[in-house]
Structures are given as C-alpha cells and as structure tokens.
Short mmCIF file of C-alpha atoms and ligand atoms in Angstrom, two decimals:
data_model
loop_
_atom_site.label_atom_id
_atom_site.label_comp_id
_atom_site.label_asym_id
_atom_site.label_seq_id
_atom_site.Cartn_x
_atom_site.Cartn_y
_atom_site.Cartn_z
CA UNK A 250 130.81 119.95 136.84
CA UNK A 251 129.67 123.10 135.11
CA UNK A 252 131.06 126.54 135.79
CA UNK A 253 128.86 129.56 135.25
CA UNK A 254 129.92 133.18 135.18
CA UNK A 255 127.01 134.92 136.91
CA UNK A 256 128.16 138.52 136.98
CA UNK A 257 130.85 141.03 137.72
CA UNK A 258 131.95 141.36 141.31
CA UNK A 259 130.69 144.94 141.14
CA UNK A 260 127.21 143.66 140.23
CA UNK A 261 126.69 142.35 143.77
CA UNK A 262 127.37 144.98 146.45
CA UNK A 263 128.07 143.90 150.01
CA UNK A 264 124.77 142.63 151.47
CA UNK A 265 123.34 142.13 147.99
CA UNK A 266 122.37 139.07 146.06
CA UNK A 267 121.61 137.80 142.59
CA UNK A 268 118.93 135.31 141.66
CA UNK A 269 119.81 133.47 138.48
CA UNK A 270 118.67 130.42 136.56
CA UNK A 271 121.46 127.91 136.10
CA UNK A 272 120.85 124.61 134.39
CA UNK A 273 117.15 124.96 135.01
CA UNK A 274 117.57 125.69 138.73
CA UNK A 275 116.98 128.96 140.47
CA UNK A 276 120.14 129.81 142.42
CA UNK A 277 120.84 132.69 144.81
CA UNK A 278 124.31 134.23 144.91
CA UNK A 279 125.10 136.30 147.99
CA UNK A 280 127.84 138.74 148.89
CA UNK A 281 128.49 139.21 152.59
CA UNK A 282 131.56 141.27 153.53
CA UNK A 283 133.80 140.14 150.72
CA UNK A 284 132.64 136.52 150.74
CA UNK A 285 130.36 134.99 148.16
CA UNK A 286 127.89 132.15 148.65
CA UNK A 287 125.47 130.28 146.40
CA UNK A 288 122.41 128.29 147.46
CA UNK A 289 119.65 126.57 145.57
CA UNK A 290 116.63 128.85 145.77
CA UNK A 291 114.44 126.17 147.28
CA UNK A 292 113.89 125.57 150.97
CA UNK A 293 114.18 121.87 151.84
CA UNK A 294 111.30 122.29 154.29
CA UNK A 295 108.39 123.08 151.98
CA UNK A 296 109.95 124.52 148.88
CA UNK A 297 109.78 128.27 149.49
CA UNK A 298 112.08 130.59 147.60
CA UNK A 299 114.70 130.41 150.30
CA UNK A 300 117.03 132.94 148.67
CA UNK A 301 114.52 135.74 149.19
CA UNK A 302 114.95 135.45 152.97
CA UNK A 303 116.90 137.79 155.24
CA UNK A 304 120.54 137.35 156.12
CA UNK A 305 121.23 137.25 159.85
CA UNK A 306 124.15 136.57 162.16
CA UNK A 307 124.33 133.44 164.28
CA UNK A 308 122.64 134.06 167.65
CA UNK A 309 123.11 131.70 170.59
CA UNK A 310 122.73 131.85 174.36
CA UNK A 311 123.86 129.39 177.02
CA UNK A 312 121.40 130.86 179.52
CA UNK A 313 118.62 133.41 179.15
CA UNK A 314 119.82 136.91 178.45
CA UNK A 315 123.50 136.05 177.90
CA UNK A 316 123.74 136.25 174.15
CA UNK A 317 126.57 135.35 171.87
CA UNK A 318 126.21 136.93 168.47
CA UNK A 319 128.53 135.83 165.70
CA UNK A 320 128.12 137.73 162.46
CA UNK A 321 131.10 135.97 160.90
CA UNK A 322 128.62 133.15 160.34
CA UNK A 323 125.81 134.28 158.12
CA UNK A 324 122.44 132.55 158.19
CA UNK A 325 119.72 132.82 155.61
CA UNK A 326 116.26 132.80 157.15
CA UNK A 327 113.52 131.26 155.02
CA UNK A 328 110.71 133.74 154.33
CA UNK A 329 108.01 131.13 154.89
CA UNK A 330 108.60 129.54 158.30
CA UNK A 331 111.79 131.13 159.49
CA UNK A 332 114.15 128.18 159.45
CA UNK A 333 117.76 129.36 159.42
CA UNK A 334 120.36 127.99 157.00
CA UNK A 335 124.09 128.51 157.13
CA UNK A 336 124.96 130.43 153.96
CA UNK A 337 128.21 128.59 153.57
CA UNK A 338 127.16 124.99 154.14
CA UNK A 339 123.38 125.12 153.71
CA UNK A 340 123.02 123.36 157.08
CA UNK A 341 119.93 124.44 159.00
CA UNK A 342 119.95 125.12 162.71
CA UNK A 343 117.78 122.07 163.06
CA UNK A 344 118.08 118.99 160.86
CA UNK A 345 117.73 119.85 157.21
CA UNK A 346 120.23 121.12 154.68
CA UNK A 347 119.82 123.48 151.75
CA UNK A 348 121.85 122.80 148.60
CA UNK A 349 124.93 125.00 148.46
CA UNK A 350 127.40 125.48 145.61
CA UNK A 351 131.03 126.60 145.43
CA UNK A 352 131.57 130.22 144.37
CA UNK A 353 134.85 131.68 143.13
CA UNK A 354 135.97 135.12 142.15
CA UNK A 355 138.12 135.06 139.04
CA UNK A 356 139.88 137.73 137.02
CA UNK A 357 138.70 138.38 133.50
CA UNK A 358 142.08 137.60 132.05
CA UNK A 359 142.01 134.02 133.31
CA UNK A 360 138.30 133.63 132.64
CA UNK A 361 138.12 134.83 129.07
CA UNK A 362 139.81 131.78 127.47
CA UNK A 363 137.57 129.45 129.55
CA UNK A 364 134.46 131.16 128.26
CA UNK A 365 135.83 131.05 124.73
CA UNK A 366 136.60 127.32 124.86
CA UNK A 367 133.24 126.56 126.55
CA UNK A 368 134.58 125.33 129.93
CA UNK A 369 132.79 128.21 131.67
CA UNK A 370 129.33 129.43 130.67
CA UNK A 371 129.07 133.18 130.04
CA UNK A 372 126.72 135.56 131.75
CA UNK A 373 123.17 134.95 130.58
CA UNK A 374 121.22 138.01 129.53
CA UNK A 375 117.86 136.65 130.65
CA UNK A 376 119.37 135.84 134.00
CA UNK A 377 120.66 139.31 134.50
CA UNK A 378 117.26 140.80 133.84
CA UNK A 379 115.60 138.42 136.26
CA UNK A 380 118.24 138.90 138.91
CA UNK A 381 117.29 142.50 139.40
CA UNK A 382 113.64 141.81 140.05
CA UNK A 383 112.48 142.27 143.60
CA UNK A 384 115.95 142.35 145.07
CA UNK A 385 116.64 145.96 145.94
CA UNK A 386 119.97 145.15 147.52
CA UNK A 387 121.45 144.02 144.21
CA UNK A 388 122.12 147.20 142.33
CA UNK A 389 121.55 145.83 138.86
CA UNK A 390 119.69 147.81 136.30
CA UNK A 391 117.00 145.80 134.56
CA UNK A 392 117.34 145.46 130.78
CA UNK A 393 116.91 145.92 127.93
CA UNK A 394 120.24 144.33 127.16
CA UNK A 395 121.84 143.97 123.86
CA UNK A 396 123.13 140.59 122.82
CA UNK A 397 126.88 140.12 123.11
CA UNK A 398 127.17 142.89 125.69
CA UNK A 399 128.79 140.55 128.16
CA UNK A 400 132.25 140.05 126.92
CA UNK A 401 134.62 139.10 129.70
CA UNK A 402 136.74 142.18 130.31
CA UNK A 403 140.25 141.39 131.40
CA UNK A 404 140.34 144.24 133.91
CA UNK A 405 137.20 143.03 135.76
CA UNK A 406 136.68 140.35 138.39
CA UNK A 407 133.80 137.91 137.99
CA UNK A 408 131.71 135.68 140.23
CA UNK A 409 131.72 132.05 139.07
CA UNK A 410 129.37 129.40 140.46
CA UNK A 411 130.07 125.71 140.02
CA UNK A 412 127.17 123.29 139.73
CA UNK A 413 127.44 119.54 139.59
CA UNK A 414 126.59 117.83 136.31
CA UNK A 415 127.16 119.03 132.75
CA UNK A 416 125.97 122.46 131.66
CA UNK A 417 122.68 122.54 129.77
CA UNK A 418 122.95 125.32 127.21
CA UNK B 146 82.34 94.58 197.76
CA UNK B 147 81.49 97.83 196.06
CA UNK B 148 84.27 99.67 197.85
CA UNK B 149 86.74 96.93 196.85
CA UNK B 150 85.61 97.29 193.26
CA UNK B 151 86.06 101.02 193.28
CA UNK B 152 89.47 100.65 194.82
CA UNK B 153 90.33 98.23 192.03
CA UNK B 154 89.70 101.02 189.53
CA UNK B 155 92.05 103.39 191.39
CA UNK B 156 95.02 101.21 190.46
CA UNK B 157 93.38 99.53 187.48
CA UNK B 158 93.88 96.03 188.86
CA UNK B 159 97.66 96.53 189.00
CA UNK B 160 99.36 94.07 191.33
CA UNK B 161 102.96 95.30 191.18
CA UNK B 162 104.66 98.10 193.13
CA UNK B 163 102.73 101.32 193.64
CA UNK B 164 104.08 104.81 194.26
CA UNK B 165 101.30 107.35 194.58
CA UNK B 166 102.46 110.89 193.75
CA UNK B 167 99.20 112.66 194.45
CA UNK B 168 97.53 112.01 197.78
CA UNK B 169 95.71 115.02 199.14
CA UNK B 170 95.80 116.20 202.70
CA UNK B 171 93.40 118.87 203.89
CA UNK B 172 93.84 121.31 206.72
CA UNK B 173 90.58 120.51 208.55
CA UNK B 174 90.47 123.85 210.34
CA UNK B 175 92.85 126.61 211.27
CA UNK B 176 92.78 125.17 214.79
CA UNK B 177 95.24 122.41 213.88
CA UNK B 178 97.73 125.11 212.92
CA UNK B 179 97.56 126.99 216.22
CA UNK B 180 100.51 125.17 217.79
CA UNK B 181 102.69 126.40 214.93
CA UNK B 182 101.65 130.06 214.86
CA UNK B 183 103.21 132.99 216.75
CA UNK B 184 100.97 134.66 219.37
CA UNK B 185 100.40 137.75 217.24
CA UNK B 186 98.85 135.61 214.50
CA UNK B 187 96.69 133.69 216.96
CA UNK B 188 95.32 137.00 218.10
CA UNK B 189 94.95 138.18 214.48
CA UNK B 190 92.90 135.10 213.57
CA UNK B 191 90.40 136.10 216.24
CA UNK B 192 90.53 139.78 215.33
CA UNK B 193 89.62 139.26 211.67
CA UNK B 194 87.56 136.13 212.17
CA UNK B 195 89.78 134.11 209.84
CA UNK B 196 88.79 130.51 209.17
CA UNK B 197 90.27 129.53 205.79
CA UNK B 198 91.61 131.18 202.63
CA UNK B 199 88.65 132.04 200.39
CA UNK B 200 89.98 130.75 197.05
CA UNK B 201 89.37 127.18 198.19
CA UNK B 202 85.72 127.84 197.51
CA UNK B 203 86.21 128.27 193.77
CA UNK B 204 88.94 125.72 193.10
CA UNK B 205 87.46 122.99 195.32
CA UNK B 206 83.78 123.66 196.10
CA UNK B 207 83.08 121.87 199.37
CA UNK B 208 80.06 119.92 198.19
CA UNK B 209 81.50 118.82 194.83
CA UNK B 210 82.29 115.17 194.24
CA UNK B 211 85.44 116.41 192.54
CA UNK B 212 86.56 117.79 195.89
CA UNK B 213 85.80 114.49 197.61
CA UNK B 214 84.34 111.32 196.13
CA UNK B 215 81.29 110.26 198.15
CA UNK B 216 82.90 106.98 199.13
CA UNK B 217 85.73 108.86 200.83
CA UNK B 218 83.59 111.41 202.66
CA UNK B 219 83.74 110.67 206.41
CA UNK B 220 80.20 109.92 207.61
CA UNK B 221 80.65 111.88 210.82
CA UNK B 222 81.18 115.23 209.11
CA UNK B 223 84.96 115.40 209.59
CA UNK B 224 86.90 117.05 206.77
CA UNK B 225 87.97 114.58 204.08
CA UNK B 226 91.55 113.37 204.10
CA UNK B 227 92.60 115.34 207.11
CA UNK B 228 93.83 112.55 209.40
CA UNK B 229 96.58 110.04 208.86
CA UNK B 230 94.45 107.11 210.06
CA UNK B 231 91.89 107.83 207.35
CA UNK B 232 94.49 108.09 204.61
CA UNK B 233 96.02 104.81 205.76
CA UNK B 234 92.66 103.10 205.66
CA UNK B 235 91.56 104.53 202.29
CA UNK B 236 94.80 104.64 200.32
CA UNK B 237 98.01 103.37 201.85
CA UNK B 238 96.73 99.94 202.94
CA UNK B 239 94.24 98.99 200.21
CA UNK B 240 96.49 100.14 197.36
CA UNK B 241 99.64 98.66 198.92
CA UNK B 242 101.40 101.99 198.49
CA UNK B 243 105.17 101.85 198.82
CA UNK B 244 105.55 105.65 198.94
CA UNK B 245 102.99 108.44 198.73
CA UNK B 246 103.60 112.12 198.11
CA UNK B 247 101.18 114.27 200.09
CA UNK B 248 99.88 117.45 198.52
CA UNK B 249 98.16 119.98 200.73
CA UNK B 250 96.44 122.78 198.85
CA UNK B 251 94.94 125.36 201.14
CA UNK B 252 94.46 128.34 198.84
CA UNK B 253 97.09 130.57 200.46
CA UNK B 254 97.73 132.14 197.08
CA UNK B 255 94.69 134.38 197.55
CA UNK B 256 95.80 135.84 200.91
CA UNK B 257 96.57 139.52 200.49
CA UNK B 258 98.43 139.92 203.79
CA UNK B 259 101.91 138.73 202.81
CA UNK B 260 103.19 138.20 206.35
CA UNK B 261 100.11 136.28 207.48
CA UNK B 262 100.27 134.17 204.29
CA UNK B 263 103.90 133.34 204.99
CA UNK B 264 103.13 132.48 208.64
CA UNK B 265 100.28 130.20 207.58
CA UNK B 266 102.45 128.46 204.98
CA UNK B 267 105.09 127.77 207.64
CA UNK B 268 102.41 126.50 210.03
CA UNK B 269 101.01 124.11 207.41
CA UNK B 270 104.50 122.78 206.71
CA UNK B 271 105.21 122.28 210.41
CA UNK B 272 101.84 120.53 210.79
CA UNK B 273 102.70 118.24 207.84
CA UNK B 274 105.97 117.31 209.53
CA UNK B 275 104.51 116.79 213.00
CA UNK B 276 101.23 115.08 212.18
CA UNK B 277 102.08 113.21 209.00
CA UNK B 278 105.70 112.81 207.93
CA UNK B 279 106.98 111.85 211.38
CA UNK B 280 104.41 109.09 211.73
CA UNK B 281 104.67 106.98 208.62
CA UNK B 282 107.79 106.07 206.63
CA UNK B 283 105.78 105.67 203.46
CA UNK B 284 104.97 109.36 203.37
CA UNK B 285 106.72 112.18 201.57
CA UNK B 286 105.21 115.61 201.01
CA UNK B 287 105.22 118.84 199.06
CA UNK B 288 106.00 121.87 201.12
CA UNK B 289 103.81 124.86 200.49
CA UNK B 290 104.95 128.43 200.01
CA UNK B 291 103.33 131.86 199.96
CA UNK B 292 103.21 131.61 196.20
CA UNK B 293 102.66 135.27 195.41
CA UNK B 294 105.87 136.36 197.09
CA UNK B 295 108.99 134.85 195.49
CA UNK B 296 111.37 136.05 198.22
CA UNK B 297 109.20 134.77 201.06
CA UNK B 298 108.69 131.52 199.18
CA UNK B 299 112.44 131.12 198.90
CA UNK B 300 112.86 131.72 202.65
CA UNK B 301 110.28 129.03 203.43
CA UNK B 302 111.96 126.58 201.07
CA UNK B 303 115.27 127.19 202.84
CA UNK B 304 113.61 126.90 206.26
CA UNK B 305 112.01 123.46 205.83
CA UNK B 306 113.30 122.19 202.46
CA UNK B 307 116.07 120.23 204.14
CA UNK B 308 113.61 117.98 205.97
CA UNK B 309 113.95 114.53 204.39
CA UNK B 310 110.18 114.16 204.11
CA UNK B 311 109.83 117.11 201.76
CA UNK B 312 110.57 116.14 198.17
CA UNK B 313 108.70 118.86 196.32
CA UNK B 314 107.52 122.46 196.40
CA UNK B 315 103.80 122.89 195.73
CA UNK B 316 103.21 125.61 193.14
CA UNK B 317 99.57 126.38 192.36
CA UNK B 318 98.79 126.06 188.66
CA UNK B 319 97.20 129.51 188.49
CA UNK B 320 99.78 132.16 189.31
CA UNK B 321 99.97 135.95 189.04
CA UNK B 322 102.72 135.65 186.45
CA UNK B 323 103.79 132.64 184.38
CA UNK B 324 106.31 130.64 186.41
CA UNK B 325 109.10 131.04 183.88
CA UNK B 326 109.06 134.81 184.34
CA UNK B 327 112.25 136.20 185.88
CA UNK B 328 110.21 137.60 188.76
CA UNK B 329 110.19 134.08 190.14
CA UNK B 330 113.95 133.53 190.05
CA UNK B 331 114.43 133.58 193.85
CA UNK B 332 111.87 130.76 194.11
CA UNK B 333 113.56 128.66 191.41
CA UNK B 334 116.99 129.28 192.88
CA UNK B 335 115.77 127.97 196.23
CA UNK B 336 114.16 124.92 194.64
CA UNK B 337 117.39 124.23 192.79
CA UNK B 338 119.55 124.85 195.87
CA UNK B 339 117.54 122.31 197.87
CA UNK B 340 117.34 119.75 195.07
CA UNK B 341 113.53 119.67 195.30
CA UNK B 342 111.00 118.98 192.57
CA UNK B 343 108.71 121.82 191.49
CA UNK B 344 105.18 120.40 191.63
CA UNK B 345 102.77 122.54 189.65
CA UNK B 346 99.37 121.42 190.87
CA UNK B 347 95.76 122.33 190.09
CA UNK B 348 94.70 125.29 192.21
CA UNK B 349 95.81 128.85 192.79
CA UNK B 350 94.83 132.23 191.51
CA UNK B 351 96.15 134.84 189.17
CA UNK B 352 96.11 138.51 190.05
CA UNK B 353 93.17 138.71 187.68
CA UNK B 354 90.48 136.51 186.20
CA UNK B 355 90.23 132.75 186.37
CA UNK B 356 90.98 132.07 182.73
CA UNK B 357 93.62 133.68 180.58
CA UNK B 358 90.97 135.67 178.77
CA UNK B 359 88.52 136.63 181.49
CA UNK B 360 86.33 135.33 184.26
CA UNK B 361 84.85 131.88 184.00
CA UNK B 362 81.19 131.69 184.88
CA UNK B 363 80.96 128.09 186.05
CA UNK B 364 83.06 125.68 188.03
CA UNK B 365 83.01 123.46 184.95
CA UNK B 366 84.90 126.13 182.99
CA UNK B 367 87.36 126.83 185.73
CA UNK B 368 88.06 123.17 186.35
CA UNK B 369 88.55 122.38 182.66
CA UNK B 370 90.76 125.42 182.14
CA UNK B 371 93.48 123.60 184.07
CA UNK B 372 94.48 122.22 180.68
CA UNK B 373 95.31 125.55 178.97
CA UNK B 374 96.92 126.72 182.21
CA UNK B 375 99.23 123.70 182.28
CA UNK B 376 100.02 124.30 178.62
CA UNK B 377 100.80 127.94 179.39
CA UNK B 378 103.01 127.22 182.38
CA UNK B 379 105.08 124.59 180.55
CA UNK B 380 105.50 126.91 177.60
CA UNK B 381 106.68 129.62 179.98
CA UNK B 382 109.24 127.39 181.73
CA UNK B 383 110.56 126.34 178.35
CA UNK B 384 110.59 129.73 176.68
CA UNK B 385 112.17 131.52 179.61
CA UNK B 386 115.01 129.03 179.66
CA UNK B 387 114.47 127.63 183.17
CA UNK B 388 115.95 124.30 182.11
CA UNK B 389 119.11 125.98 180.81
CA UNK B 390 119.48 128.04 183.99
CA UNK B 391 118.87 125.00 186.17
CA UNK B 392 119.98 121.89 184.28
CA UNK B 393 119.03 119.61 187.21
CA UNK B 394 115.53 121.02 187.52
CA UNK B 395 112.68 118.52 187.70
CA UNK B 396 109.06 119.58 187.32
CA UNK B 397 105.90 117.60 188.04
CA UNK B 398 102.50 118.56 186.70
CA UNK B 399 99.84 117.28 189.04
CA UNK B 400 96.12 116.90 188.53
CA UNK B 401 96.21 118.56 185.14
CA UNK B 402 95.67 115.44 183.02
CA UNK B 403 98.09 114.59 180.24
CA UNK B 404 96.25 113.90 176.97
CA UNK B 405 97.17 117.39 175.77
CA UNK B 406 100.91 116.78 176.04
CA UNK B 407 101.55 115.19 172.62
CA UNK B 408 99.91 118.01 170.66
CA UNK B 409 101.70 120.63 172.79
CA UNK B 410 105.13 119.08 172.20
CA UNK B 411 104.39 118.82 168.50
CA UNK B 412 103.34 122.44 168.29
CA UNK B 413 106.30 123.70 170.28
CA UNK B 414 108.75 121.77 168.11
CA UNK B 415 107.14 123.14 165.00
CA UNK B 416 107.18 126.76 166.14
CA UNK B 417 110.66 126.54 167.61
CA UNK B 418 112.20 125.69 164.25
CA UNK B 419 111.18 129.09 162.92
CA UNK B 420 111.15 131.20 166.09
CA UNK B 421 114.16 129.93 167.99
CA UNK B 422 116.10 133.16 167.47
CA UNK B 423 113.80 134.80 170.01
CA UNK B 424 114.84 132.26 172.61
CA UNK B 425 118.31 131.14 171.53
CA UNK B 426 118.85 129.43 174.91
CA UNK B 427 116.29 126.86 173.79
CA UNK B 428 119.00 125.05 171.91
CA UNK B 429 117.28 121.79 171.02
CA UNK B 430 113.81 120.53 170.32
CA UNK B 431 111.38 121.64 173.03
CA UNK B 432 109.95 118.11 173.16
CA UNK B 433 113.39 116.74 174.09
CA UNK B 434 113.85 119.30 176.84
CA UNK B 435 110.40 118.82 178.33
CA UNK B 436 110.51 115.03 178.15
CA UNK B 437 113.75 115.15 180.05
CA UNK B 438 112.63 117.49 182.83
CA UNK B 439 108.87 117.10 183.22
CA UNK B 440 106.72 114.31 184.67
CA UNK B 441 102.92 114.27 184.84
CA UNK B 442 100.52 112.56 187.21
CA UNK B 443 97.78 110.66 185.45
CA UNK B 444 94.52 112.05 186.84
CA UNK B 445 92.15 113.18 185.44
CA UNK B 446 92.95 110.48 182.90
CA UNK B 447 90.74 111.68 180.05
CA UNK B 448 90.62 108.28 178.37
CA UNK B 449 88.46 108.12 175.29
CA UNK B 450 87.82 105.05 173.13
CA UNK B 451 90.77 102.65 173.48
CA UNK B 452 92.07 103.09 169.93
CA UNK B 453 92.02 106.89 170.11
CA UNK B 454 93.46 106.86 173.58
CA UNK B 455 96.34 104.60 172.56
CA UNK B 456 97.27 107.11 169.88
CA UNK B 457 97.19 110.00 172.36
CA UNK B 458 99.43 108.12 174.78
CA UNK B 459 101.84 107.10 172.00
CA UNK B 460 102.02 110.70 170.83
CA UNK B 461 103.70 111.71 174.10
CA UNK B 462 106.70 109.85 172.70
CA UNK B 463 108.01 108.48 175.99
CA UNK B 464 106.95 106.02 178.64
CA UNK B 465 108.96 107.88 181.26
CA UNK B 466 106.64 110.86 181.57
CA UNK B 467 103.58 109.57 183.42
CA UNK B 468 103.39 108.86 187.15
CA UNK B 469 100.59 107.14 189.00
CA UNK B 470 98.68 109.39 191.37
CA UNK B 471 95.41 108.32 192.96
CA UNK B 472 94.38 111.94 193.46
CA UNK B 473 92.68 110.77 196.63
CA UNK B 474 90.11 111.92 197.75
CA UNK B 475 89.10 113.78 194.59
CA UNK B 476 86.32 112.18 192.63
CA UNK B 477 87.25 112.71 189.00
CA UNK B 478 88.98 109.38 189.00
CA UNK B 479 88.69 107.36 185.83
CA UNK B 480 89.54 103.68 185.92
CA UNK B 481 93.34 103.45 185.70
CA UNK B 482 92.83 100.14 183.89
CA UNK B 483 91.81 102.17 180.83
CA UNK B 484 95.31 103.59 180.75
CA UNK B 485 97.20 100.44 181.70
CA UNK B 486 95.54 98.47 178.92
CA UNK B 487 97.04 100.69 176.24
CA UNK B 488 100.58 100.44 177.69
CA UNK B 489 103.18 97.69 177.47
CA UNK B 490 103.88 95.77 180.72
CA UNK B 491 107.20 97.57 181.19
CA UNK B 492 105.54 100.95 180.63
CA UNK B 493 102.92 100.04 183.24
CA UNK B 494 105.62 99.30 185.80
CA UNK B 495 107.29 102.63 185.04
CA UNK B 496 104.04 104.47 185.37
CA UNK B 497 102.97 102.78 188.61
CA UNK B 498 106.28 103.19 190.43
CA UNK B 499 109.60 103.62 188.60
CA UNK B 500 109.04 107.03 187.08
CA UNK B 501 108.06 108.48 190.44
CA UNK B 502 110.99 106.81 192.20
CA UNK B 503 113.33 108.47 189.72
CA UNK B 504 111.60 111.83 189.83
CA UNK B 505 111.61 112.06 193.62
CA UNK B 506 114.74 109.98 194.31
CA UNK B 507 112.63 107.62 196.41
S1 FES C 92 109.56 126.44 153.47
FE1 FES C 92 111.29 127.27 154.31
S2 FES C 92 111.00 127.14 156.41
FE2 FES C 92 109.23 126.25 155.58
#
C-alpha cells in the first residue's frame, strides 16, 4: 500500500479533476459534490484515457419515456466509445470494470508527520504541472513551481490516494 | 418423380414433425370477398372499378417465379394458392404438415381510402375464417389489418383476434413509419391484449419510396431490399422499447431471410454499450432481448458454401430463432437440406417444428 498526497482540497473544485502520475500510472482524481474518487486513467475496453471523459448521472428507464435519473451515482463516460463507469466502483454499465482507488481527505496536521516519516508521498511538482493541462475544470495554475513549495500546511486539508503495492520514488 | 424431388427440397429430406409457418393464401379476386362486404362497398367496387390493391404489382409481379413457382401454377389459369384443396395437395399432404400458418398478403397498405381499406381487411379475415380455418384443423392464420391506420388496425384485431384460428397479425415489412414508433402504440396494445404474434412479412409500402433512400428501379432491388428493411424494423422495435412495454411480445420475421441476423446483433450490442443512455429502457444486450422475443422463418435461405454458411448460422447464437416455412407458392425456395446439414439433429427438430410450436402456442 502506498499513500500519495495529490493536492489540497481547494485544488479540485466541485466538478473538477486532477490527472496525476502515481507509481508510473496515470490516475484521475475527481471531486463531485464533496466526494472524491480516483480511477486509473485507462479504459479497460481499448485503453483510452478514461479520466478525460464526462461525468454524468445514472440514467435508467423501466419503459420508454419514464426516466429515473440519479445524480447521487456519478458515471464517467469514456471519450472513445462512450462506455459508462461508476466513479466509485469502476464498474461499467455492461461487463467491464475500471481500476478504482480509495481516496481520503486528511488534515495537514495529521498528514505532516506521515510525509516526514515517508509513509505518505508528498505532492509531486511534475504532477501538479501536468494535472492542469487540458482540464479546464481543475483550477490549477500551471508552473513554474519552485522546489519545496509543497510543505504540508497544518491548516489545510489534503486529498490522499492509496494505491496497492509499495511506492516507487 | 420430378415433383417429388422438388418437394424433397422444400423440407430438405426431413422425416420428423413439420410445422410450416409461412404458407401463402391469395385472394383470387375481389368476388370471393363479396359475401363479407356491406352493400355500400359492393356498390363502390363497381363505381370505381376496383379489382385489387395496386401495390401487389410491385411486391409480387404476377408473372414472376418468385410470386409463384412454375410447378405450383395451376394449369387452368386459376390464381395460385387460392383454394384449400390446392394447398392440401401441394403442401399439407406431401410435406406431412402438422400445423400451417396461412399468410394472406393483398397489398391493402397502399389503399388511400381508409374506410374501404378497413372494410376489405375485415372481409379478407372473414373469408379466411369461412373458407380456410373452419375446414381444416391443421390451419392457423395471420389476420390482416389496414396497416396504415393504427386505430383501425386495433379495432380489427379486437374484432377477430379472439378466433382460435388466428395466431398472428400480419404487418407488412414496408411501413409508413418504423413499427417501433409510438404512432403504432394502439396496434401493439391490441396485439398484446389478444396475445397474438406480430408477423412482419415481406410486402407493404412506405408513404414514400421503396427503399429507405429513394425509389428502386428494378424488382431485383426492391426484392433484395427486404433485408435492410427487416434490419430497420427490428432496430426500431428494440430502440423504441417495445419489448420493455410489452414483455410478453413475440415477433416473427417472415420471408426476409436470416443470414443478416448475426451481424445485426453484433452491431447492435457493440453500439449499445456506448449509446445506451439514449435508450435507457434497453437495459441489457440487444442480442439477448431480440433472441428472446424474435423468431425468423427460413426462406429465402441464402445458403452459400457450406463452411461459410455454417459460420453464419452459428453467429446467430441460438438454435431457437429459426422456424421452417415453405413459403409456398413462392419460387425463391432454396433446398432446405442446405440448412439442415449445418445444424445438429436437435437444432433441426427445433427448426422444423418446436420453435414454431412455442412461438404460436400450437
Ligand atoms: S476505450 Fe473506452 S469505451 Fe472504448
């Protein structure tokens, strides 16, 4: 298990997302109405960058024209062929499943000692720069960044993604 | 000898039970309908000089062997397949038919006078009851409807649909609007109410040209365009959610061939995975829904080389879809043996009888 601090809570506005490289994998982190989700940025169908798709509510109908729309369940729609994946579980409407990862929000005060003792990886500068590219809904400013500008501030809240396997630094 | 040989090809040498879901009956002349028409219409027939609906001419040209195989053309000039004795002699006896479903296409879809069209449809149905169904226990039939008028069609279904001989409603393959469209709901509600099968059969007319992109020039084009039409109608029934509205609905496709089914199901499944939000009522793979609700009669068989043909048949993914239909007296019959030889013995038995028994509750 490897825990990665990917940004401040304020870095990802509601409806926004970050794309970051973690342990050599591209991962999308999403914020939908106070909840955070993380998915591997690779569609299990044919490998598209899944996390660049649109976020939609769950739409069903028992009979034509009688819709039930549930936006408490967010689906990510792949930009290539439109398959829909549950943001929380990665399960597609049909029969495939995208890789999803646990996301936590943690206060800086609790997080700082973990970053210092190496049990949580700090925010990666290169990641932050990349995250802003092509994702207008994430209000990050692209670099340049100065090294060591990401100390964990105790008054801030941070988004932490947990990947299986040891961290590769 | 030659006739016996040809008849052998109609059932492909099959010796087990036979249910024939596509035996054609022709209205020989409007005169046979006179007993079933109100006086005003009898007078009207004389007034306008009516003899038969004109669209018959394009869908079944009188001289074409597709309309009637030469061996089944009565030598004395009578209309083919228009008397029970002839059908018994040509089909029911030689093929050992346990049950046959009669289909009578008379081109009423092109009649512009809606009341006359409805009266003629009723007369044809009454004629089918009186001259056919009441005289032979082996017979069942499709009732016909004025297929451009959903409300009138529903009334006709309610009027005669309770007769035990009627197992199906004949819907011409070409229609002014795809059959899934909500315009047709009164028709589907009546079919569902009466527990009948919807039999979409070669024939009919749109409100416009004969193909989905314009007028066909030749009969060859029009005849072959039954395939895209069948494709279109199935896609419409699926996309418009008919099978969710009417979970018991059973549909037969008749005289449209079937070798196109595998590729269609594959394509629909593929597109559905990305486009299902448009049609959220389509809540599982289209191929599963269609295999559950739709059956197809085998003619025209379209068999190619055995190895290719086997693959096409396998691709349908079910041995419960096909039903034997002789398509008598039409002459595009390919040897049914070509189909039976690529099927397992149990699949042959399903095709020749069981699938039709289940579809029509025979
Ligand atoms: S690659 Fe994502 S749906 Fe095809």
